[in-house]
Short mmCIF file of C-alpha atoms in Angstrom, two decimals:
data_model
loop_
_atom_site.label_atom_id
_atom_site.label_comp_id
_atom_site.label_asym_id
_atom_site.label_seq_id
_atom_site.Cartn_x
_atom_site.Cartn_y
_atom_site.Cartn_z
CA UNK M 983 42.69 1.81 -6.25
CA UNK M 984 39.81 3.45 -8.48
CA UNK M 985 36.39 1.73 -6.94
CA UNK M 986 33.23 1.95 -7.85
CA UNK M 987 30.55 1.60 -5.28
CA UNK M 988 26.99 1.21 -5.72
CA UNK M 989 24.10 1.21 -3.01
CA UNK M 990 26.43 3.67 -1.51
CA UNK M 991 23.90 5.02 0.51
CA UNK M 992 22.25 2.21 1.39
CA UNK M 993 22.59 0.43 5.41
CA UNK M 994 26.05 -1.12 4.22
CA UNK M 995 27.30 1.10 1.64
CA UNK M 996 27.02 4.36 4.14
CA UNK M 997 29.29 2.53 6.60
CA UNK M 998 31.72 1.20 4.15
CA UNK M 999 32.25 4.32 2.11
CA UNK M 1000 34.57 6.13 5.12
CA UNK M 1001 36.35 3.02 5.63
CA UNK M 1002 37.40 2.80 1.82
CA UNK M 1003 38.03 6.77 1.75
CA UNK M 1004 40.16 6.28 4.63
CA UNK M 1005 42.01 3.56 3.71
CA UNK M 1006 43.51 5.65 0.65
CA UNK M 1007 40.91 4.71 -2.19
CA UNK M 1008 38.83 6.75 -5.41
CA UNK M 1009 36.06 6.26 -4.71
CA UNK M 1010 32.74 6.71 -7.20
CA UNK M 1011 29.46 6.65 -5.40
CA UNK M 1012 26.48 5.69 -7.85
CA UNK M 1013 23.49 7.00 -6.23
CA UNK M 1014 19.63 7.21 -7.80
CA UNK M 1015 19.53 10.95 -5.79
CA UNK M 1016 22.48 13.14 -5.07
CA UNK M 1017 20.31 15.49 -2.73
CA UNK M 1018 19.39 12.86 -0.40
CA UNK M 1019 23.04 11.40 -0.21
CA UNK M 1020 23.28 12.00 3.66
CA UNK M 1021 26.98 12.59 3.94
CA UNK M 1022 28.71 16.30 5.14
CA UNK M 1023 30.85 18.17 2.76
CA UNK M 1024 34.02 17.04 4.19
CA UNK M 1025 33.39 13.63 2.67
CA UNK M 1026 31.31 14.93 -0.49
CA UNK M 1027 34.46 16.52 -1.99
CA UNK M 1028 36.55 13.40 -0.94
CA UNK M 1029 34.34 11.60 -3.75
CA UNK M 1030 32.84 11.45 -7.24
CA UNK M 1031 28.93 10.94 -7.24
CA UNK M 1032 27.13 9.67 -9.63
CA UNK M 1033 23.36 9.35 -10.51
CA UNK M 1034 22.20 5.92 -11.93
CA UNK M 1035 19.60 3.79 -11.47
CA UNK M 1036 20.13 0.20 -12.29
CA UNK M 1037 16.15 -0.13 -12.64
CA UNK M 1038 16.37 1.97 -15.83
CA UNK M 1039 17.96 1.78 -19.47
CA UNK M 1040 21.58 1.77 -19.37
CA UNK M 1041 23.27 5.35 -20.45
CA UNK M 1042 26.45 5.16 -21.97
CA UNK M 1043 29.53 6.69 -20.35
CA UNK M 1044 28.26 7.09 -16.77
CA UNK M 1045 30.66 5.16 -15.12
CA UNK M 1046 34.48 5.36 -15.56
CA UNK M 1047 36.27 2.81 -17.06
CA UNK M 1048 39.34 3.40 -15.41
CA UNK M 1049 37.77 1.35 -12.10
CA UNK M 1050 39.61 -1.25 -10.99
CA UNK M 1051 37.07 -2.57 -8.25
CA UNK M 1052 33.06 -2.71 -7.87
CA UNK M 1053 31.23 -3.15 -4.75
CA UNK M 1054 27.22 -4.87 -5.74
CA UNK M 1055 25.32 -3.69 -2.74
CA UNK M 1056 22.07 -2.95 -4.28
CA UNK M 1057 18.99 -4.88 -2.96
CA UNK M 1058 15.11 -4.69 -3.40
CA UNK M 1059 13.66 -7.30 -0.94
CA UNK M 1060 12.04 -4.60 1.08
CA UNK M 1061 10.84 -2.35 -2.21
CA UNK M 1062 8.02 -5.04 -3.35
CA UNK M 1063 6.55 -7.77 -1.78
CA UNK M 1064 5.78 -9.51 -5.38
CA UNK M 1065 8.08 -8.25 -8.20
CA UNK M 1066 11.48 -7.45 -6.48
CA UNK M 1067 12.93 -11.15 -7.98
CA UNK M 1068 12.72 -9.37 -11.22
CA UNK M 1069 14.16 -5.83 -10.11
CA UNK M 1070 16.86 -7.57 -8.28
CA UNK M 1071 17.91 -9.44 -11.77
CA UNK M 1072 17.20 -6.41 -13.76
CA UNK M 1073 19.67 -4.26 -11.51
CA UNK M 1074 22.41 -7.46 -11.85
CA UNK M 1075 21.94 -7.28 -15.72
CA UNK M 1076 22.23 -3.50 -16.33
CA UNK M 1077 25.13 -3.72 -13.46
CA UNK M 1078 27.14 -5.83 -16.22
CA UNK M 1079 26.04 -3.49 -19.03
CA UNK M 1080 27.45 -0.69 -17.38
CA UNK M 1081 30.95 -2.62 -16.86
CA UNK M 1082 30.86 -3.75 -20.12
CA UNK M 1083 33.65 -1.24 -21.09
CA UNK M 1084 35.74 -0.89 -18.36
CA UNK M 1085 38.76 -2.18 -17.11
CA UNK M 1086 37.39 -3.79 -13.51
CA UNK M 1087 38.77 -6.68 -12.33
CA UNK M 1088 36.94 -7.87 -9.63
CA UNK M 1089 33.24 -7.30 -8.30
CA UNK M 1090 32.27 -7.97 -4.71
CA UNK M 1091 28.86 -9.02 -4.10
CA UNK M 1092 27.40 -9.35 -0.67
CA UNK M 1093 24.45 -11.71 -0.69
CA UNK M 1094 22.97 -13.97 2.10
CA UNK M 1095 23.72 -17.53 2.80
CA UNK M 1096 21.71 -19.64 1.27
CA UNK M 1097 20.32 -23.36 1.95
CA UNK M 1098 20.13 -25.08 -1.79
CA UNK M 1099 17.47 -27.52 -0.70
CA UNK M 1100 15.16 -25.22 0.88
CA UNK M 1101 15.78 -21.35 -0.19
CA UNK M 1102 12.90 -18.73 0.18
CA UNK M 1103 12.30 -16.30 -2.34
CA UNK M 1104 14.74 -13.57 -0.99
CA UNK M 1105 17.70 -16.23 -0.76
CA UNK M 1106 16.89 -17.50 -4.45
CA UNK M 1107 16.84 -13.95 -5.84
CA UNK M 1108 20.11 -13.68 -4.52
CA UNK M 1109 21.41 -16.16 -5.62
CA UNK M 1110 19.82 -16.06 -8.76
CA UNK M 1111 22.17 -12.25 -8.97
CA UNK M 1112 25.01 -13.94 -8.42
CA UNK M 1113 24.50 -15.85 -11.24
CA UNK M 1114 23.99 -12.87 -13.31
CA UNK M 1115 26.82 -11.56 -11.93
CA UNK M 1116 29.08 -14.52 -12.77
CA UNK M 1117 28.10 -13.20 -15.99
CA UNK M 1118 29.79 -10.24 -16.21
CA UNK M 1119 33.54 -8.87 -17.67
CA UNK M 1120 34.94 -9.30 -14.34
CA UNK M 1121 36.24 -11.68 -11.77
CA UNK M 1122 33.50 -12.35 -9.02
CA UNK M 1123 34.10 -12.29 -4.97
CA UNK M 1124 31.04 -13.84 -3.18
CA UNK M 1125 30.13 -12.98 0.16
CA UNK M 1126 27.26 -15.01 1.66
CA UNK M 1127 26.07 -13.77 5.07
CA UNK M 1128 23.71 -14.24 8.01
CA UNK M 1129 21.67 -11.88 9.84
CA UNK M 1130 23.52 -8.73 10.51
CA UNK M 1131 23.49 -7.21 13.63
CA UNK M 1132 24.44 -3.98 14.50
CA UNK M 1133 22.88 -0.17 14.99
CA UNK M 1134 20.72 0.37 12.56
CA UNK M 1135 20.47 -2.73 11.11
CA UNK M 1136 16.72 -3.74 10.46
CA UNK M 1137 17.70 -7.46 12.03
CA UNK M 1138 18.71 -5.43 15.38
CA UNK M 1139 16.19 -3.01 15.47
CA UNK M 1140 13.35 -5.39 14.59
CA UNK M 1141 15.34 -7.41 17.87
CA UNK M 1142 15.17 -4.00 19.78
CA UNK M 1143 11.99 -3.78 19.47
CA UNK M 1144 10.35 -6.98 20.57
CA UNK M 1145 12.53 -7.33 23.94
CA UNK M 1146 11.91 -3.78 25.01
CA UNK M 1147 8.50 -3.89 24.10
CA UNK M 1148 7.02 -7.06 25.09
CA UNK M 1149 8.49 -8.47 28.42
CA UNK M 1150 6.00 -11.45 27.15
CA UNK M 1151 5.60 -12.63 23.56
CA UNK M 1152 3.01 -14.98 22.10
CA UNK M 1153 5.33 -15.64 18.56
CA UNK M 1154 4.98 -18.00 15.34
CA UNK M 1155 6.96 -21.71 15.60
CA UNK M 1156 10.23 -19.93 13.45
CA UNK M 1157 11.62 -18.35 15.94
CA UNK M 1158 12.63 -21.91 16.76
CA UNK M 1159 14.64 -21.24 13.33
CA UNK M 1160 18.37 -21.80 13.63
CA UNK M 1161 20.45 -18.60 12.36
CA UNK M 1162 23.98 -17.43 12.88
CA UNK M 1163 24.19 -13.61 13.48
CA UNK M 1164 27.10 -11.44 12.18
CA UNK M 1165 28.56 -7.75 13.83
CA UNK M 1166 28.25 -5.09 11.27
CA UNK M 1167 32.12 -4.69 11.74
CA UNK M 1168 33.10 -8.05 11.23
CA UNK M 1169 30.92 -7.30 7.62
CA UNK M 1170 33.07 -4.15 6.78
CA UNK M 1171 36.01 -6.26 7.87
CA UNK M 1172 35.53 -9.11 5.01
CA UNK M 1173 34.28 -6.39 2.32
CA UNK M 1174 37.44 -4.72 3.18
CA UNK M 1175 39.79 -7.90 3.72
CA UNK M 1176 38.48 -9.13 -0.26
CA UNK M 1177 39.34 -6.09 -1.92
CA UNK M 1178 41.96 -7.02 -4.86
CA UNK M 1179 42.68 -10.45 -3.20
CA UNK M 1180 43.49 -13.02 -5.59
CA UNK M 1181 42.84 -15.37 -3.55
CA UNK M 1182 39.04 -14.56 -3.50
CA UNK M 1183 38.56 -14.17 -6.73
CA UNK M 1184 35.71 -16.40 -8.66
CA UNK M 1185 34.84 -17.93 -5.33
CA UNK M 1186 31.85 -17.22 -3.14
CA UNK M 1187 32.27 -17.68 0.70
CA UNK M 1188 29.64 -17.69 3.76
CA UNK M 1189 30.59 -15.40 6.66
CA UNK M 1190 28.77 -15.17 9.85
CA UNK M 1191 29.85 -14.74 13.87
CA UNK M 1192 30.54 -17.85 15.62
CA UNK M 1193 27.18 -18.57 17.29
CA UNK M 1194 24.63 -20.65 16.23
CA UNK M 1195 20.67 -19.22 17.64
CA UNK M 1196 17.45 -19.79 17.01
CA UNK M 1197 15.77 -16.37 16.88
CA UNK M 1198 14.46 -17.25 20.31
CA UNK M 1199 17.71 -17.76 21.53
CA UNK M 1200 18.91 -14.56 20.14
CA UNK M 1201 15.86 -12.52 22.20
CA UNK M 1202 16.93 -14.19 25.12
CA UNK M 1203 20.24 -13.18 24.81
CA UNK M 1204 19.10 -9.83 24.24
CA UNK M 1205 17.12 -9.33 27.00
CA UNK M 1206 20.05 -10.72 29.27
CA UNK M 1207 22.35 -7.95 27.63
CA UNK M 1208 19.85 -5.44 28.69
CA UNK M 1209 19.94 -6.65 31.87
CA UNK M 1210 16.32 -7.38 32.19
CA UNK M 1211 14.27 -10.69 31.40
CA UNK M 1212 11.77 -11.88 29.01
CA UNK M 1213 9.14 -14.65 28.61
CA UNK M 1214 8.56 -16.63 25.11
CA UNK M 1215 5.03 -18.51 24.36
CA UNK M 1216 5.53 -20.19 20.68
CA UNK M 1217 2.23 -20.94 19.43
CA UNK M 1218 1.76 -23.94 16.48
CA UNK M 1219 -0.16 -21.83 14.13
CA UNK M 1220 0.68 -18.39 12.68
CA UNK M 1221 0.18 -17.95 9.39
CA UNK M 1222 2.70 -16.17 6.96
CA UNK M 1223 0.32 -13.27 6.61
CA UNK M 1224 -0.67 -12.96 10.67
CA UNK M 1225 3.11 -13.12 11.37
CA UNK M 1226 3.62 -9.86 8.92
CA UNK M 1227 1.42 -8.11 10.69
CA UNK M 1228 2.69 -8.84 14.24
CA UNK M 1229 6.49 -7.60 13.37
CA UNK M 1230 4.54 -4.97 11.60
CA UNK M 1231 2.51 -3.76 14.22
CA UNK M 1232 4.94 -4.51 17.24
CA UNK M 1233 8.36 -3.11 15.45
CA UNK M 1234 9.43 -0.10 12.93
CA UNK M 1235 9.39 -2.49 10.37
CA UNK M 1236 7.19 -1.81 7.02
CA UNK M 1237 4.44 -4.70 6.15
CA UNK M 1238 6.27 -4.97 2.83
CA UNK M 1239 9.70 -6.19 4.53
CA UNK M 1240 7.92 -7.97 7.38
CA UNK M 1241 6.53 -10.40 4.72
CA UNK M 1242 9.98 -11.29 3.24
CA UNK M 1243 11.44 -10.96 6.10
CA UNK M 1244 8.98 -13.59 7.81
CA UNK M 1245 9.19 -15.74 4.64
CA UNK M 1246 12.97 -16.01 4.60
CA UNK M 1247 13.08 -16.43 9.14
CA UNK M 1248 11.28 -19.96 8.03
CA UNK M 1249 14.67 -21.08 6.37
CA UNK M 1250 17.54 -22.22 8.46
CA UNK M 1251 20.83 -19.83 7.64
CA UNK M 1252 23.48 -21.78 8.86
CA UNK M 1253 27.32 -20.91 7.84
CA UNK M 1254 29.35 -24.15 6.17
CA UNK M 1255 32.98 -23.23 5.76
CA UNK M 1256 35.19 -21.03 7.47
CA UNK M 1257 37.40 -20.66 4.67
CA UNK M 1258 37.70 -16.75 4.51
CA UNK M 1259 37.75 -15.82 7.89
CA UNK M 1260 41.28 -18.49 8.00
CA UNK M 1261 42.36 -16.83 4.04
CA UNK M 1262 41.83 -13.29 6.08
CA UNK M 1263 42.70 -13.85 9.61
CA UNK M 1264 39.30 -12.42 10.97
CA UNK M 1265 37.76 -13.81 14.38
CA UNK M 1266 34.26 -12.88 14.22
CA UNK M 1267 32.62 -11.71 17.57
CA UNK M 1268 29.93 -13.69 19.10
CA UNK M 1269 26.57 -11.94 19.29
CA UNK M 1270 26.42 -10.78 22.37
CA UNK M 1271 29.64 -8.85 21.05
CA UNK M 1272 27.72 -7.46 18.51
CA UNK M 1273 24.95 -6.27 20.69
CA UNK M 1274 27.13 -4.64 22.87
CA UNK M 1275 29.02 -2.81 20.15
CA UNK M 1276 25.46 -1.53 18.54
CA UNK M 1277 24.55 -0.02 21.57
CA UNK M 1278 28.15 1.75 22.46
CA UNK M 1279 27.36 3.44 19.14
CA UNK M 1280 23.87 4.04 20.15
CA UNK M 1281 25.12 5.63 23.31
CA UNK M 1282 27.67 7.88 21.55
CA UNK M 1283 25.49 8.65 18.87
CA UNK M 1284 27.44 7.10 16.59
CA UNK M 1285 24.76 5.60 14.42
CA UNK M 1286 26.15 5.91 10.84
CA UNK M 1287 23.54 4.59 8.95
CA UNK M 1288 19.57 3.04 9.52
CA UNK M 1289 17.83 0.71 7.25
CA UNK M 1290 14.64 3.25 7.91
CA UNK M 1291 16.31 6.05 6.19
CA UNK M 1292 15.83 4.09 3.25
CA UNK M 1293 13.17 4.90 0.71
CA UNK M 1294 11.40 1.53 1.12
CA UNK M 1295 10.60 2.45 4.35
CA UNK M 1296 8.18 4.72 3.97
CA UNK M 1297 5.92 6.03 0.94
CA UNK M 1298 8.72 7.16 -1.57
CA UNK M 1299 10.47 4.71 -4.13
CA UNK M 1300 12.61 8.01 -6.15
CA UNK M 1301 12.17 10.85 -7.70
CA UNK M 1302 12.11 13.00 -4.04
CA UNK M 1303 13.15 16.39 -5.58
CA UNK M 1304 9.36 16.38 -7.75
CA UNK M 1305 8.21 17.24 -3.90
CA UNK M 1306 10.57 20.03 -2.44
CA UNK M 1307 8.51 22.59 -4.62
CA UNK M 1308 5.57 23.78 -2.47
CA UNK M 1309 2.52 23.89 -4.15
CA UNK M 1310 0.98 27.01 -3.97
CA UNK M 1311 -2.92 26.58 -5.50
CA UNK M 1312 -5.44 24.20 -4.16
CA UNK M 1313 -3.67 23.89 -0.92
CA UNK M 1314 -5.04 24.33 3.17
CA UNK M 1315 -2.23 26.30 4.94
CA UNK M 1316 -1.30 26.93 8.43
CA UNK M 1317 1.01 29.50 9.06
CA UNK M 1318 2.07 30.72 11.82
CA UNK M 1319 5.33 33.08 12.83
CA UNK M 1320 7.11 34.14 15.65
CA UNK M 1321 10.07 36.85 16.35
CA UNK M 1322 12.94 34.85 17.80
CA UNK M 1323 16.05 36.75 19.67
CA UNK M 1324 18.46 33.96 19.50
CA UNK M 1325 18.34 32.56 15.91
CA UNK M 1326 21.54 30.22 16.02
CA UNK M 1327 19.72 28.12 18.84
CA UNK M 1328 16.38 28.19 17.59
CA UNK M 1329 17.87 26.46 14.13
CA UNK M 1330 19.12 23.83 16.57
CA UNK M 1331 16.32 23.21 18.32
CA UNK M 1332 14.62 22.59 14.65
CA UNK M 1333 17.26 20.14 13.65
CA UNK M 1334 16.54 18.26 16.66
CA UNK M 1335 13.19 18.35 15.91
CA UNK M 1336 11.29 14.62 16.45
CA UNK M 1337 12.50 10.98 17.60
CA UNK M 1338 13.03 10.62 20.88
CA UNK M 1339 13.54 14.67 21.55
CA UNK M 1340 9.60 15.04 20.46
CA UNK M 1341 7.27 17.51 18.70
CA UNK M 1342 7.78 20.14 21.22
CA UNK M 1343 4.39 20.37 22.23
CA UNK M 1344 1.32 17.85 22.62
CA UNK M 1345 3.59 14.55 22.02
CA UNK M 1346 1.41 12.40 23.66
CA UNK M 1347 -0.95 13.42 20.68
CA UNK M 1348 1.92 13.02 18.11
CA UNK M 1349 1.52 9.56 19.70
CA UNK M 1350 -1.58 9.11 19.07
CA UNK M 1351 -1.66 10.00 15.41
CA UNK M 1352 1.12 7.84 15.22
CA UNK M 1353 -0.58 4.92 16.58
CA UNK M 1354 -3.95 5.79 14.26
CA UNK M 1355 -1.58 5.90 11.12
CA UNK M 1356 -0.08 2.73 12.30
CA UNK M 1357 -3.56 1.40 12.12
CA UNK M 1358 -4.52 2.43 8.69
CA UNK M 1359 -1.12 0.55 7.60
CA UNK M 1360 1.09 3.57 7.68
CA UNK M 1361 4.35 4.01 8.99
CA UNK M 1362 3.45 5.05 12.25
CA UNK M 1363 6.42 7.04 14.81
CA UNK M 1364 8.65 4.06 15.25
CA UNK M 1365 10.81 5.41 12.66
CA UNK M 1366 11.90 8.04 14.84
CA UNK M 1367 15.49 9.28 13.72
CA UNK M 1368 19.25 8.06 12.94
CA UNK M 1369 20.95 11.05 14.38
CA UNK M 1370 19.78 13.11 17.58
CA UNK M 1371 20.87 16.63 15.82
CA UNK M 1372 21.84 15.90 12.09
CA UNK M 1373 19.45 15.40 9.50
CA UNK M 1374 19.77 14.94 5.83
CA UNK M 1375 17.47 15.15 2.53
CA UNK M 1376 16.12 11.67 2.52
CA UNK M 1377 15.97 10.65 6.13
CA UNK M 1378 13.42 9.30 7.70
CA UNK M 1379 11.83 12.11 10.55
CA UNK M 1380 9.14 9.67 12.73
CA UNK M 1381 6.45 10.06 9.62
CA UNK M 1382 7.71 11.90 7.73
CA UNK M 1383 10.27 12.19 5.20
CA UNK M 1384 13.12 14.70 5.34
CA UNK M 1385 13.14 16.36 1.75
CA UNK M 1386 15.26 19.37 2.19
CA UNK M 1387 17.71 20.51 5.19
CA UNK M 1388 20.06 23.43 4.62
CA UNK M 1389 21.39 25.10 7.45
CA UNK M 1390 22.70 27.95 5.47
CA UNK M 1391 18.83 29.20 4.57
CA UNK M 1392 17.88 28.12 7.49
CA UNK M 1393 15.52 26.00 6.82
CA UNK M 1394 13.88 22.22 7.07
CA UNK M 1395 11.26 20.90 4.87
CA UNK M 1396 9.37 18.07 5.85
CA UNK M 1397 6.72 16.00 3.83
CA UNK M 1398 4.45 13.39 4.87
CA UNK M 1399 4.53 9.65 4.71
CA UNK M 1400 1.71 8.96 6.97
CA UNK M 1401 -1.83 7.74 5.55
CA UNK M 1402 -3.50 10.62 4.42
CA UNK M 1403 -6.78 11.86 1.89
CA UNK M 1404 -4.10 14.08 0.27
CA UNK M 1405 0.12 15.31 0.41
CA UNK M 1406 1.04 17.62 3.53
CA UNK M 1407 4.57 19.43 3.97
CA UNK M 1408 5.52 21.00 7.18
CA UNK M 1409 8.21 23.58 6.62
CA UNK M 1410 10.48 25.30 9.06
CA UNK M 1411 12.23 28.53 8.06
CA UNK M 1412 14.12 31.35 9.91
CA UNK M 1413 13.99 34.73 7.52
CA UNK M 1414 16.81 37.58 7.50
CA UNK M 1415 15.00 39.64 10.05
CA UNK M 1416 15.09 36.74 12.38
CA UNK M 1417 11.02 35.60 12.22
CA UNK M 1418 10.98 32.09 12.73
CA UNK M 1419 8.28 30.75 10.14
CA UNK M 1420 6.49 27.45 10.21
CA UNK M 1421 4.12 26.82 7.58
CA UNK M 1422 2.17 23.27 7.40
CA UNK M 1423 0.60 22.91 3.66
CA UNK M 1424 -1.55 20.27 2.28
CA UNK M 1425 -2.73 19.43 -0.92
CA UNK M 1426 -6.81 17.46 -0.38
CA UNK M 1427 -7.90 14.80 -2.51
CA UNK M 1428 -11.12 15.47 -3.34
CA UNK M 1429 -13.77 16.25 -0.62
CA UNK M 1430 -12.77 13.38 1.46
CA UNK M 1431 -8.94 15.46 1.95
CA UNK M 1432 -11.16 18.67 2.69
CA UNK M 1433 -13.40 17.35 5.41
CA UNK M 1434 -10.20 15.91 7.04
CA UNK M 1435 -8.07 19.33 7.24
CA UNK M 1436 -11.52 20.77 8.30
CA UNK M 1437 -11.84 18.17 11.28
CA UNK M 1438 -8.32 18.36 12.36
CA UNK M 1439 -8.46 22.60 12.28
CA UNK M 1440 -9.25 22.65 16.46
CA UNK M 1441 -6.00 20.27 17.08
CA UNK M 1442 -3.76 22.52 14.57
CA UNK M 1443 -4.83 25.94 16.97
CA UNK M 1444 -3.34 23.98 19.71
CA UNK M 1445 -0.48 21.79 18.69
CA UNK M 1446 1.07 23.99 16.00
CA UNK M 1447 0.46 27.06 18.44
CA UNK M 1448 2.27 25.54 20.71
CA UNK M 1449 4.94 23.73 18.78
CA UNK M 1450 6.34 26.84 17.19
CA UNK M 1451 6.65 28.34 20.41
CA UNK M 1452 8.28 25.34 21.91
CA UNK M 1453 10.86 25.21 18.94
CA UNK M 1454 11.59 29.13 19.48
CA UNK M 1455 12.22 28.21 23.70
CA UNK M 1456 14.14 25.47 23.25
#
C-alpha cells in the first residue's frame, strides 16, 4: 500500500513511520524541513520525503496521486496560544486541496476525545478538523483519544516531572479532573489496526486504556510505580494563568502549551464506546502498564521520539536552515582550539554533549543559567535530550537547538534558544590535522547585546576553557 504520511516527524508520526516501513508499506513522508528529519540513512532511503507545509499556498503536484492511504497527524495546539484554531483549519483545508487529485481512499485522523457539552478550545479545534476533513475526496477514519502516555510524550513527561520533583504539591482543583490515559503502543496499534479497514471507514471512534483517573490519581500512581510516595494539597483557587506558570516553571513544558494544556485538563476526557478495540481485537493496557513500558524504553534508551524536539518547544517555528550559516561581521567570538590524539572518541564525547551527561565543565553553572533563562520565560535545561549519543538537525540540546550534526565533517552546530539581547551559535568541529575547534559566536542587539557578552567575558575564560578540554578527555 502507497501511504502518505504527514506530521511524520512529529511525537506520533516518528514512532509510526518504522512500524508502517516494516510492515511492507510506500511510504511518503511530508515534512516542512528535510534537514531536521531525525531519522538514519538506513530508513531515509527506505522512503520518499517530501517538503510541504500545510500553513502555506497549495503547490500543485507535490504529492503523488497514486496514494492509496493518508495519515492527518499535524497539530498546532502548542505553536500559538491565540491563533492555532485557525492554523489547525487552515492545515485541514489545504490537506484536502492537496488530495484533491489523487486516488486515496481513506484518511486517518487522530484527534482527542471530545465532550460535546463542554469542549475547550483545543478539543473544538479538533473537532472542528474533522469536520473539514469529512470534507475531503476520501473516506474518513476517526480516532478520538485520551491522554497519551508513553516516553516522550509531553502528558508523561509533564507527569515525570511533578512526582520526581515535588514529593509535595500545592496544585489547582483539575487535577480532580477525570481522564482515561492511553500507552503509546496501544496508539500505534489502532493507527495500524484501521489501515484499509472497511469497517472503519466514515466512522470516528474514541480509544483510550481501560482506567479511569483523575490527574491526581494518575500522580499517585506514578509515584507508587517509582516506588516512592507523594503528598497532594488541592487548593480552591488557581487561576488559568497562575496554573500556566506552575507546569511552566515546575516541568519542561513551554508557557505556550502549558496554557492549552491547562485549559483543556479542566474538561473531563472520558472514553464512550469500545467499539474498535472489539472491531480490532486490541486490549489496551492499564496505566500503570504504560508507565512501566515508558520507562523500559527509557532504560534501554529506546526513546524514539520527544514532544521537545519539536519546534514549538523552543524559539523556532521553520525555516532552521536561514541559521546554519555563521555570520561572520558584527559578531563577539570565542574561539578556542586544542590538538586532540584520539579524534574518533573525542567526536563521541561531542555527540554526547548535554542532558543528563552535562557541559563537561562548570555544570552547576550551566544550571544556573538555566534556571535564570527559565526566569526570563525561556526554555530553561529541562529540555535536556531524546537520545544519550545520537543527535539530529532539529533536536532539542537543553537550550539550545541542534541545527547541524554530521559526523562525516565532524562537526556539531548548536544555536541558541535561551533569552538573549542577540543570536549565539556554539560550534564544535574536528579539522583534518586533528585540532579540535570550538568556536561560540554571537550576533548583539544593539548596546544592550554588547554589554551582555562584555559581562559574561570572565565566565567564558573559565567555562569554555575548561569545556573544550573536558570534551577532548572524555
Amino acid at each position: 500500500m502507497k501511504i502518505l504520511l504527514t506530521g511524520a516527524n512529529g511525537y506520533i508520526g516518528m514512532r509510526l513511520l518504522p512500524q508502517l516501513v516494516e510492515m511492507g508499506h510506500e511510504v511518503i513522508c511530508t515534512v516542512r524541513d528535510k534537514e531536521r528529519f531525525a531519522i538514519d540513512e538506513e530508513m531515509r532511503s527506505a522512503i520518499t520525503i517530501v517538503e510541504i507545509d500545510f500553513l502555506e499556498d497549495v503547490v500543485v503536484g507535490k504529492v503523488p496521486k497514486d496514494i492509496d492511504t493518508a495519515y492527518f497527524l499535524i497539530h498546532s495546539m502548542s505553536s500559538s496560544t491565540e491563533a492555532f484554531v485557525e492554523m489547525e483549519s487552515k492545515t485541514a483545508e489545504n490537506f484536502n486541496l492537496y488530495l484533491k487529485d489523487t486516488q486515496v481512499e481513506q484518511v486517518i485522523y487522530l484527534s482527542g476525545i471530545v465532550n460535546d457539552e463542554n469542549l475547550s478550545k483545543h478539543l473544538w479545534s479538533r473537532k472542528n478538523v474533522e469536520k473539514i476533513l469529512s470534507e475531503g475526496p476520501f473516506r474518513l477514519t476517526v480516532l478520538r483519544a485520551g491522554i497519551i502516555v508513553g516516553s516522550g510524550s509531553s502528558s508523561f513527561e509533564i507527569i515525570r516531572d511533578l512526582c520526581e520533583k515535588l514529593p509535595i504539591m500545592i496544585t489547582p482543583k483539575w487535577v480532580l479532573t477525570k481522564t482515561q490515559p492511553i500507552a503509546i503502543r496501544d496508539i500505534m496499534s489502532f493507527l495500524t489496526g484501521v489501515l484499509g479497514h472497511r469497517d472503519t471507514f466514515d466512522d470516528s471512534f474514541d480509544i483510550a486504556g481501560p482506567d479511569i483517573l483523575s490527574y491526581k490519581e494518575m500522580l499517585h500512581q506514578y509515584a507508587e510505580q517509582r516506588d516512592f510516595k507523594n503528598w497532594i494539597i488541592t487548593v480552591p483557587v488557581m487561576t488559568p494563568k497562575l496554573s500556566s506558570y506552575w507546569l511552566y516553571f515546575v516541568t519542561s513544558t513551554s508557557y505556550k502549551l502549558a496554557l492549552n494544556l491547562v485549559d483543556s485538563m479542566k474538561v473531563e476526557v472520558i472514553a464512550r464506546d469500545t467499539r474498535l478495540q472489539d472491531i480490532l481485537g486490541i486490549e489496551p493496557h492499564t496505566y500503570r502498564e504504560a508507565i512501566d513500558m515508558a520507562f523500559k524504553k527509557i532504560e534501554q534508551n529506546l526513546v524514539v521520539s520527544s514532544w521537545k524536539d519539536s519546534m514549538i518547544s523552543g524559539r523556532f517555528k521553520k525555516d532552521l536552515e536561514k541559521y546554519i550559516q555563521v555570520p561572520k561581521f558584527g559578531v563577539l567570538k570565542d574561539e578556542k582550539k586544542l590538538q586532540i590524539d584520539d579524534p574518533k572518541q573525542v567526536l563521541k564525547n561531542i555527540w554526547k554533549i548535554g542532558g543528563s551527561n552535562g557541559w563537561y565543565y562548570g555544570d552547576w553553572l550551566w544550571k544556573i543559567r538555566g534556571f535564570m533563562d527559565k526566569l526570563s520565560g525561556g526554555v530553561g535545561l529541562r529540555r535536556g535530550r531524546t537520545h544519550p549519543d545520537r543527535i539530529y538537525a532539529g533536536d532539542s540540546l537543553d537550550f539550545w537547538r541542534v541545527l547541524l550534526a554530521d559526523k562525516k565533517a565532524k562537526r556539531l552546530l548548536l544555536f541558541a534558544e535561551m533569552k538573549l539581547p542577540g543570536e549565539a551559535w556554539l560550534e564544535f568541529k574536528i579539522d583534518e590535522n586533528n585540532i579540535l575547534h570550538q568556536t561560540a559566536t554571537f550576533r548583539p542587539k544593539g548596546l544592550k547585546g554588547r554589554l551582555y557578552w562584555y559581562s559574561i567575558v570572565p565566565f567564558h575564560y573559565f567555562i569554555f576553557g575548561g569545556m573544550i578540554r573536558g570534551i577532548a578527555k572524555g
